[in-house]
Short mmCIF file of C-alpha atoms in Angstrom, two decimals:
data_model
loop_
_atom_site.label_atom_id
_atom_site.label_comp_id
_atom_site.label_asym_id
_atom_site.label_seq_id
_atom_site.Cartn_x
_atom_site.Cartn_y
_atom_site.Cartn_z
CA UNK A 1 -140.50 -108.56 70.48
CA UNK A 2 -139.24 -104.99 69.65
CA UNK A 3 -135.37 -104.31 69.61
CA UNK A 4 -134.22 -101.44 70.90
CA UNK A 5 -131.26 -99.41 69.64
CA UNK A 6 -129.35 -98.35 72.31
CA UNK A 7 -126.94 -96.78 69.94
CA UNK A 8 -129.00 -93.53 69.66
CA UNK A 9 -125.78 -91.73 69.00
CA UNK A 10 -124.15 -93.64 66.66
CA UNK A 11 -126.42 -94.68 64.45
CA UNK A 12 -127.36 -91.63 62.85
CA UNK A 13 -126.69 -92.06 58.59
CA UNK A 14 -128.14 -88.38 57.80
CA UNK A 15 -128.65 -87.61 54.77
CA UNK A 16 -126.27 -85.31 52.95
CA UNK A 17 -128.47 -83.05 51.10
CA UNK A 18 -131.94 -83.35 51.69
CA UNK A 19 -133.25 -80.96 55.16
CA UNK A 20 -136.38 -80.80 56.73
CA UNK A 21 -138.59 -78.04 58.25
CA UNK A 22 -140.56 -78.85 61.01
CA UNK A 23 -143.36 -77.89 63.39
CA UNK A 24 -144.52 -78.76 66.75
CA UNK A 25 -147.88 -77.88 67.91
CA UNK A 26 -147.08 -78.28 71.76
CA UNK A 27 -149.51 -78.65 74.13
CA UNK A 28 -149.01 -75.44 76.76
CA UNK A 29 -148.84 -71.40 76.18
CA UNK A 30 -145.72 -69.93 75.02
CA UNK A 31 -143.20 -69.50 77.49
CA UNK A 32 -144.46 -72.20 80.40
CA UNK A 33 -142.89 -75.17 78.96
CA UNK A 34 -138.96 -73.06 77.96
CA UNK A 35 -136.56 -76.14 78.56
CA UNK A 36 -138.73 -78.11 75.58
CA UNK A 37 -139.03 -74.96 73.55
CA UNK A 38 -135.13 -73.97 73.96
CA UNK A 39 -134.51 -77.95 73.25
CA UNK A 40 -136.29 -78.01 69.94
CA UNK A 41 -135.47 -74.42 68.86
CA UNK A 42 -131.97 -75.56 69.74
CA UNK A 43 -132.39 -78.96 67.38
CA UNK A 44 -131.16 -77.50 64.21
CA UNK A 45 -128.51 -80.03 62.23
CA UNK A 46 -127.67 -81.40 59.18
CA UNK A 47 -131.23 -83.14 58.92
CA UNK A 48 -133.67 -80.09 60.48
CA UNK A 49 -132.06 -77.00 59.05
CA UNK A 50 -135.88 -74.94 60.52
CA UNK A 51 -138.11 -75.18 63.04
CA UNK A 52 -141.61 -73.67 64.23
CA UNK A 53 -143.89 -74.10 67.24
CA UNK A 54 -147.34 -73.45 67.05
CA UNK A 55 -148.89 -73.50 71.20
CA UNK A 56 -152.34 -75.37 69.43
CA UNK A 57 -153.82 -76.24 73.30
CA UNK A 58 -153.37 -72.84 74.35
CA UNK A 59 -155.03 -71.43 71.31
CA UNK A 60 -157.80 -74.11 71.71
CA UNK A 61 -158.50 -73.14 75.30
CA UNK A 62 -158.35 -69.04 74.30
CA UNK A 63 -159.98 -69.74 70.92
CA UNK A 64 -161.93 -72.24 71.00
CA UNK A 65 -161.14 -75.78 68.93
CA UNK A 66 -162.81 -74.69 65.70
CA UNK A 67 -161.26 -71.29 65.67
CA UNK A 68 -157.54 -72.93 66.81
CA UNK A 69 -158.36 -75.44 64.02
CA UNK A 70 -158.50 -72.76 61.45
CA UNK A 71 -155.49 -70.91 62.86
CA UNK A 72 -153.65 -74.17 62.99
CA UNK A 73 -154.18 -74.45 58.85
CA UNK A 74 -153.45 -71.03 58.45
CA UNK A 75 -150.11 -70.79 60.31
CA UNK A 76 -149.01 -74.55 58.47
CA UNK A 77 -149.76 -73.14 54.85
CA UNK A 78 -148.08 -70.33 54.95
CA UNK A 79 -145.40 -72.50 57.07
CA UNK A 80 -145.57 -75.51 54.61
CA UNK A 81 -143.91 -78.02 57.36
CA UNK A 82 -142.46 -80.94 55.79
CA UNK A 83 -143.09 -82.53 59.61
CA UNK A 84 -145.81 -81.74 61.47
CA UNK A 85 -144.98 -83.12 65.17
CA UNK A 86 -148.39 -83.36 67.79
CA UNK A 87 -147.17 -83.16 71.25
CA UNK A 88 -149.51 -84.35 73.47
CA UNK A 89 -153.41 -84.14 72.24
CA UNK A 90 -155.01 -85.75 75.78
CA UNK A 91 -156.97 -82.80 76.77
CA UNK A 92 -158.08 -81.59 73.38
CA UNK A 93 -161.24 -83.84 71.74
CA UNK A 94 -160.26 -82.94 67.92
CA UNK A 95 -163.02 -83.63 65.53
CA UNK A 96 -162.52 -87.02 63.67
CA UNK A 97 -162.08 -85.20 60.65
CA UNK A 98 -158.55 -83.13 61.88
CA UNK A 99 -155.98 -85.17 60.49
CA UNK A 100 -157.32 -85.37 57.14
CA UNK A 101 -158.25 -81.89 56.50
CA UNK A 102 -154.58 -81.53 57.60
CA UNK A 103 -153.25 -83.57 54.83
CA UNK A 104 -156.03 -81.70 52.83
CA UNK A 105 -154.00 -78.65 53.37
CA UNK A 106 -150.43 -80.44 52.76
CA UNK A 107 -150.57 -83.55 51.00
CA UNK A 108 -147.36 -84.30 51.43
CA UNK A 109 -146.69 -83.24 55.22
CA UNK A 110 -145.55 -86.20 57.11
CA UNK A 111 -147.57 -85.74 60.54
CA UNK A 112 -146.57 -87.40 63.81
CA UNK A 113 -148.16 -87.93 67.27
CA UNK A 114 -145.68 -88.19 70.25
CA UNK A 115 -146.70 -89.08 73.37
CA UNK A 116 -145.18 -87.98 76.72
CA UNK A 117 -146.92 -89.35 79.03
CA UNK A 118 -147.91 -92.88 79.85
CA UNK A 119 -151.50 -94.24 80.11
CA UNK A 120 -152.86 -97.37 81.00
CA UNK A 121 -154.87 -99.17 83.59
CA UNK A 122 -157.95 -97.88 85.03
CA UNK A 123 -156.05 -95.08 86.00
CA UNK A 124 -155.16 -93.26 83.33
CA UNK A 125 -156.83 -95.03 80.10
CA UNK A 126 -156.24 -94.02 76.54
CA UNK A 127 -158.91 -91.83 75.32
CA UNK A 128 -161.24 -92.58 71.99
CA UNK A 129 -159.87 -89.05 70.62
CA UNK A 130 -156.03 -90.46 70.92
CA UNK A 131 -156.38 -94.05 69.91
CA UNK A 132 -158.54 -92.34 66.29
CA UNK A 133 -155.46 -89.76 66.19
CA UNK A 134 -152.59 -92.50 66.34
CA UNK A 135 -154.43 -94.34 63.80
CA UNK A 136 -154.86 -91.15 61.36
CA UNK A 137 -150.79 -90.11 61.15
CA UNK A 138 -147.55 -91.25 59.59
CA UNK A 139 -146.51 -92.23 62.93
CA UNK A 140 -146.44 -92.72 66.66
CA UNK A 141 -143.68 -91.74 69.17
CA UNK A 142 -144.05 -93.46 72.59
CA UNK A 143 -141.48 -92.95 75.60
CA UNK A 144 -142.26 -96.78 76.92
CA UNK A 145 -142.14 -100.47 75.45
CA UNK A 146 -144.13 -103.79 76.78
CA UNK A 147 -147.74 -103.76 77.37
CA UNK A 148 -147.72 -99.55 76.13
CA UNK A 149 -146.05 -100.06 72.60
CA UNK A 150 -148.18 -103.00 71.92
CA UNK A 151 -151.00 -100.89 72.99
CA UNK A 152 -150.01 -98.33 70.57
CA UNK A 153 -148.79 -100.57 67.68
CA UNK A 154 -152.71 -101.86 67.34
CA UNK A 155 -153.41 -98.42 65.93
CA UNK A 156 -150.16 -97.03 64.10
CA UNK A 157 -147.82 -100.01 62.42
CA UNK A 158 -145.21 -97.07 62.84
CA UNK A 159 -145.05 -96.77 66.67
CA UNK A 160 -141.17 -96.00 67.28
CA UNK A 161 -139.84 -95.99 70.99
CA UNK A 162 -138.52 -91.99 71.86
CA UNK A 163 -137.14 -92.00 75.32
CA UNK A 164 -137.21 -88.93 77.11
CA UNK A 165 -134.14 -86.41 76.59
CA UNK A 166 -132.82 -84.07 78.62
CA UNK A 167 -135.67 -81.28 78.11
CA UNK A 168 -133.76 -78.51 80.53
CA UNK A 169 -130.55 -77.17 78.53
CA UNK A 170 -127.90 -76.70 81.04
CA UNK A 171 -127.39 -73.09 81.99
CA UNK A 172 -124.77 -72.86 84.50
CA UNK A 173 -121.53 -75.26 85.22
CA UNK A 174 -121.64 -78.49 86.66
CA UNK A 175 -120.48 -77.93 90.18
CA UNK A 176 -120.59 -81.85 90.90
CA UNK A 177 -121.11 -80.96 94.88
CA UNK A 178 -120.44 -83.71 97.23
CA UNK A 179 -122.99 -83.71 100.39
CA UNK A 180 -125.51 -86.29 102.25
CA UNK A 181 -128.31 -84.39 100.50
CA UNK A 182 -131.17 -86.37 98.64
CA UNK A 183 -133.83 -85.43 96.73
CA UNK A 184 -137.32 -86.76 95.58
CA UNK A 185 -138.83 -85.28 92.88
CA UNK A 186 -142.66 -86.21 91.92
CA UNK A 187 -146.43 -86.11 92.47
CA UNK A 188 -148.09 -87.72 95.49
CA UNK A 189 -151.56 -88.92 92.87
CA UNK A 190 -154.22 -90.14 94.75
CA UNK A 191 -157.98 -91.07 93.61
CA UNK A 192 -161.33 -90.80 95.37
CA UNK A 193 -161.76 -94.07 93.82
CA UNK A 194 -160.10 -96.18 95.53
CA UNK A 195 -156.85 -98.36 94.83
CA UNK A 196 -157.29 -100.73 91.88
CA UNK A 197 -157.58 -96.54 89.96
CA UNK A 198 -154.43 -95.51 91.26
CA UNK A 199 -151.29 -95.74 88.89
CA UNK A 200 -149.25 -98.66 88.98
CA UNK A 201 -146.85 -97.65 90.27
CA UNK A 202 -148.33 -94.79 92.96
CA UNK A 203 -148.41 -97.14 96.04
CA UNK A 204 -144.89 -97.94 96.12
CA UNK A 205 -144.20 -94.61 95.45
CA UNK A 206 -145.76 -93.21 98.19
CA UNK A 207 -144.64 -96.33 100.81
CA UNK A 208 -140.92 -95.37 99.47
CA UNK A 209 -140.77 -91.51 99.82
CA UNK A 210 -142.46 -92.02 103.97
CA UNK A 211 -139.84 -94.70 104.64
CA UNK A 212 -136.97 -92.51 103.12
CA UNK A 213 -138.33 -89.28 104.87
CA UNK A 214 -138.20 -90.53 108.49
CA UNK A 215 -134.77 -92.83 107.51
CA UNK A 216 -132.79 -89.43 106.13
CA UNK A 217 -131.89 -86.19 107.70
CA UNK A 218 -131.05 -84.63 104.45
CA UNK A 219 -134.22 -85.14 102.57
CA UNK A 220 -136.30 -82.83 100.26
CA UNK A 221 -139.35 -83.83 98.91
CA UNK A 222 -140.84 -81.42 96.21
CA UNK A 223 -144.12 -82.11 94.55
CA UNK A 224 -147.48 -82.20 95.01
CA UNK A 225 -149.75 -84.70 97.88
CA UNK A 226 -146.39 -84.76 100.49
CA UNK A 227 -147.33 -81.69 102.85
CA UNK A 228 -147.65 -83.73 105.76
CA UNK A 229 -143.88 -84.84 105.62
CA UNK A 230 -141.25 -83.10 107.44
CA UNK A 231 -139.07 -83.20 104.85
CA UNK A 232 -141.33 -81.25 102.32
CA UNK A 233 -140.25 -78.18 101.02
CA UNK A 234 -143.25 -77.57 98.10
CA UNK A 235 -143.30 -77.10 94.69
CA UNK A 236 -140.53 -76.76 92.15
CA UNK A 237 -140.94 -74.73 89.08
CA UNK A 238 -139.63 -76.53 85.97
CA UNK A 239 -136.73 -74.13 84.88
CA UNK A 240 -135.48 -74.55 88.63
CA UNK A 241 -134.54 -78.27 88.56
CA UNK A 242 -131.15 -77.06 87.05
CA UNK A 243 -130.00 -75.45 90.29
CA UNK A 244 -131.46 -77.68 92.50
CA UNK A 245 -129.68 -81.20 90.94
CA UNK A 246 -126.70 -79.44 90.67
CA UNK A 247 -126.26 -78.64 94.68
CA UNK A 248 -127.63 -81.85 95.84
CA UNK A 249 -125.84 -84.98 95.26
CA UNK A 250 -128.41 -88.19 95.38
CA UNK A 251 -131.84 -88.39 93.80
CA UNK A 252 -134.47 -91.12 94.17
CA UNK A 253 -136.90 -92.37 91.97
CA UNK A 254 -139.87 -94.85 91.51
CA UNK A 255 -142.25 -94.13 87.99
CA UNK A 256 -145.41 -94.58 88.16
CA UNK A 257 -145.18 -97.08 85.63
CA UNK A 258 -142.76 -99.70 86.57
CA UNK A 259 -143.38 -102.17 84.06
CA UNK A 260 -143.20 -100.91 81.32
CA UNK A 261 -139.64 -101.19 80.32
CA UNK A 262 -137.28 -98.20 79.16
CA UNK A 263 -139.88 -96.13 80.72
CA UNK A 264 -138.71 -92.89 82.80
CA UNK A 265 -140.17 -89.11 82.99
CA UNK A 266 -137.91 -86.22 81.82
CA UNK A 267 -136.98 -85.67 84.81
CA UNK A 268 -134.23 -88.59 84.89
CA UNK A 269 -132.05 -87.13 81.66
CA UNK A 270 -132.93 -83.80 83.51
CA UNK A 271 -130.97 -84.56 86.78
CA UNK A 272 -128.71 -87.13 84.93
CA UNK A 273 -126.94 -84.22 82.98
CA UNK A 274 -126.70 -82.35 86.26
CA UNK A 275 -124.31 -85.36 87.00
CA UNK A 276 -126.52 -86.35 90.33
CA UNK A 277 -126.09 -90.24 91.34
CA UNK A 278 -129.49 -91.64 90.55
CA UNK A 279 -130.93 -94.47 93.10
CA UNK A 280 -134.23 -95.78 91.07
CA UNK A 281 -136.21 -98.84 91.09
CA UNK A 282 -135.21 -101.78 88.94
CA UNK A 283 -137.02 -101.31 85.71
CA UNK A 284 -137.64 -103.42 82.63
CA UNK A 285 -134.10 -102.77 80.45
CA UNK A 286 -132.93 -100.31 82.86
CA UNK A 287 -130.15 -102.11 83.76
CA UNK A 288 -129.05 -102.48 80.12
CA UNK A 289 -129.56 -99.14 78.86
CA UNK A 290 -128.15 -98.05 81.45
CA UNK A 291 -124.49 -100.27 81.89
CA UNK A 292 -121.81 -97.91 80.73
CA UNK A 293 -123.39 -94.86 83.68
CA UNK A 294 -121.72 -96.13 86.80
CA UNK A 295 -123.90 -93.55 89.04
CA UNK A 296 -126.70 -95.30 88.34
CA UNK A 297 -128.16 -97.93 91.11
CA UNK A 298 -130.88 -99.92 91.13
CA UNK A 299 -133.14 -101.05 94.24
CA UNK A 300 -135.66 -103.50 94.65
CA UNK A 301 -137.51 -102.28 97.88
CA UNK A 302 -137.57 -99.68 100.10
CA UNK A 303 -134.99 -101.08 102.35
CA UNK A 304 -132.68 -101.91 99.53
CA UNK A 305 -133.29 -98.13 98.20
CA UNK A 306 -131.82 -96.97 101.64
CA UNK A 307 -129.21 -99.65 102.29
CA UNK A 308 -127.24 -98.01 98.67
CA UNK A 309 -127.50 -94.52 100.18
CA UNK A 310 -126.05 -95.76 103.19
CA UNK A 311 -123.06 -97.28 101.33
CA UNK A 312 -122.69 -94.24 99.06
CA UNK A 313 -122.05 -92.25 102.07
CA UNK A 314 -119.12 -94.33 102.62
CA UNK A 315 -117.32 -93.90 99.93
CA UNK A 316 -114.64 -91.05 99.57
CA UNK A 317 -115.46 -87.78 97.72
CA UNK A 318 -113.12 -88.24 94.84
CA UNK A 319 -115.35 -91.42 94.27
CA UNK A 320 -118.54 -90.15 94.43
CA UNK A 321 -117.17 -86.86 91.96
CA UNK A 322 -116.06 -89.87 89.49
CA UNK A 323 -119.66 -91.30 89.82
CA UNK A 324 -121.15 -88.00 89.30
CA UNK A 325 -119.28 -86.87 86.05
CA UNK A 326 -119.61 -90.37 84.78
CA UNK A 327 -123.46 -90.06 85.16
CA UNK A 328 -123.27 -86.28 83.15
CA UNK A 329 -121.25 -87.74 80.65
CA UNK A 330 -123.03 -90.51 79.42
CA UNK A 331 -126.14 -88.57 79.92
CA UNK A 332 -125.21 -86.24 77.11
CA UNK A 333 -124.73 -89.45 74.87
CA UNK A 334 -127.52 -91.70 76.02
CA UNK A 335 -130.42 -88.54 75.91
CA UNK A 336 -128.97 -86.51 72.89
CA UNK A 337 -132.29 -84.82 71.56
CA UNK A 338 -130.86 -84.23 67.85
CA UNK A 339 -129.25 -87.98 67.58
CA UNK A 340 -132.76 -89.23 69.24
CA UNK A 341 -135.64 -87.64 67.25
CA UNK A 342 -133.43 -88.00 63.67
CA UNK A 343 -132.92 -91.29 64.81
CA UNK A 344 -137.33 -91.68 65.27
CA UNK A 345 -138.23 -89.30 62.38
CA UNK A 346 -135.91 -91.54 59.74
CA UNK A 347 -138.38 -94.34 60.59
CA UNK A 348 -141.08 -92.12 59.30
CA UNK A 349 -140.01 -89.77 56.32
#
């Protein structure tokens, strides 16, 4: 059984002298993906005193692997990392070879893979490329537990659990608005395949975003697969989350992966800063991890999901503001990104 910390914040024993430079090879061009570059740019502390980001899928797609490979050593000797962090490697088949030609380079470069995303299932399996990565580095981050970390702890005895933080630094105010409005925020994914390749948790996704859009007025669905619901209104670019969370007061949730515990996208820390009350499914630990943020609730059907909206609404606005800056506040504890990764990268330097 793995024990979680849930004391990101507190348990942090950095040391006093030694500092670290690190580098991220990220897995988008420069500029798409600001809130996680501002966030790690931002990430300087006692611990990190520099930080570099080298956009290594981008270059692969423009240069080729073999060419981004080369530029990849280049940039990290005349870098000299003492942390060399992978984000995301799905879409890129590396040679077998990489990882050691890497520690060819640096011998003593600690070199991480961390994970975003979830895979699983018939849906989403882990690919050959990822499973020979995980077991070729110091160690693995991994935003889930259960059936996911002990998928991941066959190939790296250093798999450490790395929730999602708040990846969108806060650029205006909290404004903590009190209105009927509710949000959903996520992908309609759907397969040719048929059901048993879907995500897990995709069905009750979809059966709980129609029940909610013909049960509430003041709906807005962004995302992709939900044009033919009246309360649509499209895509959302990233960077644009911040203004929306902040004028509309209730968001619902259901991950596609709702059994593996502690698991949630970026998107939760993202509209938990913004202070908005979050109505999610129950998920493994949630409830835990989750005790000291009283604008948190926790459904266990569609019906149930509605039923807490419907008693939100009758609560008084001075209530629902106390619910709101209770949910920002802990947010900013709970999804800390410096406390968080020093927290992970002790476990592997």
């Amino acid at each position: 059984n793995k024990k979680v910390d849930f004391n990101y914040d507190i348990k942090m024993n950095i040391p006093n002298k030694i500092t670290y430079k690190t580098c991220l090879a990220i897995n988008s061009s420069p500029g798409s993906q600001r809130g996680i570059e501002e966030t790690f740019n931002s990430n300087l502390n006692p611990m990190v005193n520099e930080n570099k980001i080298i956009y290594f899928e981008h270059d692969c797609i423009k240069l080729g692997i073999t060419n981004a490979i080369n530029k990849l050593i280049i940039d990290i000797q005349d870098y000299k990392p003492d942390i060399l962090i992978f984000f995301h490697i799905a879409n890129i088949k590396v040679p077998d070879d990489f990882v050691s030609k890497l520690y060819n380079v640096l011998p003593k470069v600690k070199i991480i893979y961390d994970e975003g995303d979830m895979f699983g299932g018939l849906g989403k399996p882990m690919l050959s490329h990822m499973k020979k990565f995980m077991k070729s580095v110091d160690g693995v981050f991994i935003r889930g537990l259960g059936d996911w970390y002990k998928e991941c702890f066959k190939y790296n005895k250093k798999t450490i659990y790395v929730p999602h933080i708040n990846s969108l630094p806060l650029v205006n105010q909290n404004l903590y608005k009190i209105n009927r409005k509710a949000c959903f925020v996520g992908n309609k994914i759907t397969t040719r395949k048929g059901p048993i390749f879907r995500l897990p948790g995709a069905s009750n996704r979809e059966k709980l975003v129609k029940y909610l859009d013909s049960h509430i007025p003041d709906f807005e669905i962004y995302g992709k697969g939900w044009g033919n619901l009246k309360s649509y209104k499209g895509l959302i670019q990233f960077d644009d989350q911040d203004l929306l969370y902040n004028d509309i007061t209730y968001h619902f949730s259901y991950e596609h992966y709702p059994k593996i515990p502690l698991y949630w996208s970026d998107r939760m820390p993202i509209s938990l800063y913004r202070g908005q009350i979050y109505i999610t499914h129950e998920h493994g630990l949630y409830s835990q991890y989750f005790k000291d943020t009283k604008g948190v609730f926790f459904f266990k059907n569609k019906q149930e999901a509605l039923e807490i909206y419907k008693f939100l609404l009758t609560r008084n606005e001075d209530d629902l503001r106390e619910l709101r800056i209770s949910n920002a506040t802990h947010a900013k504890k709970i999804f800390d990104s410096i406390s968080i990764y020093n927290n992970a990268l002790k476990q592997v330097i």
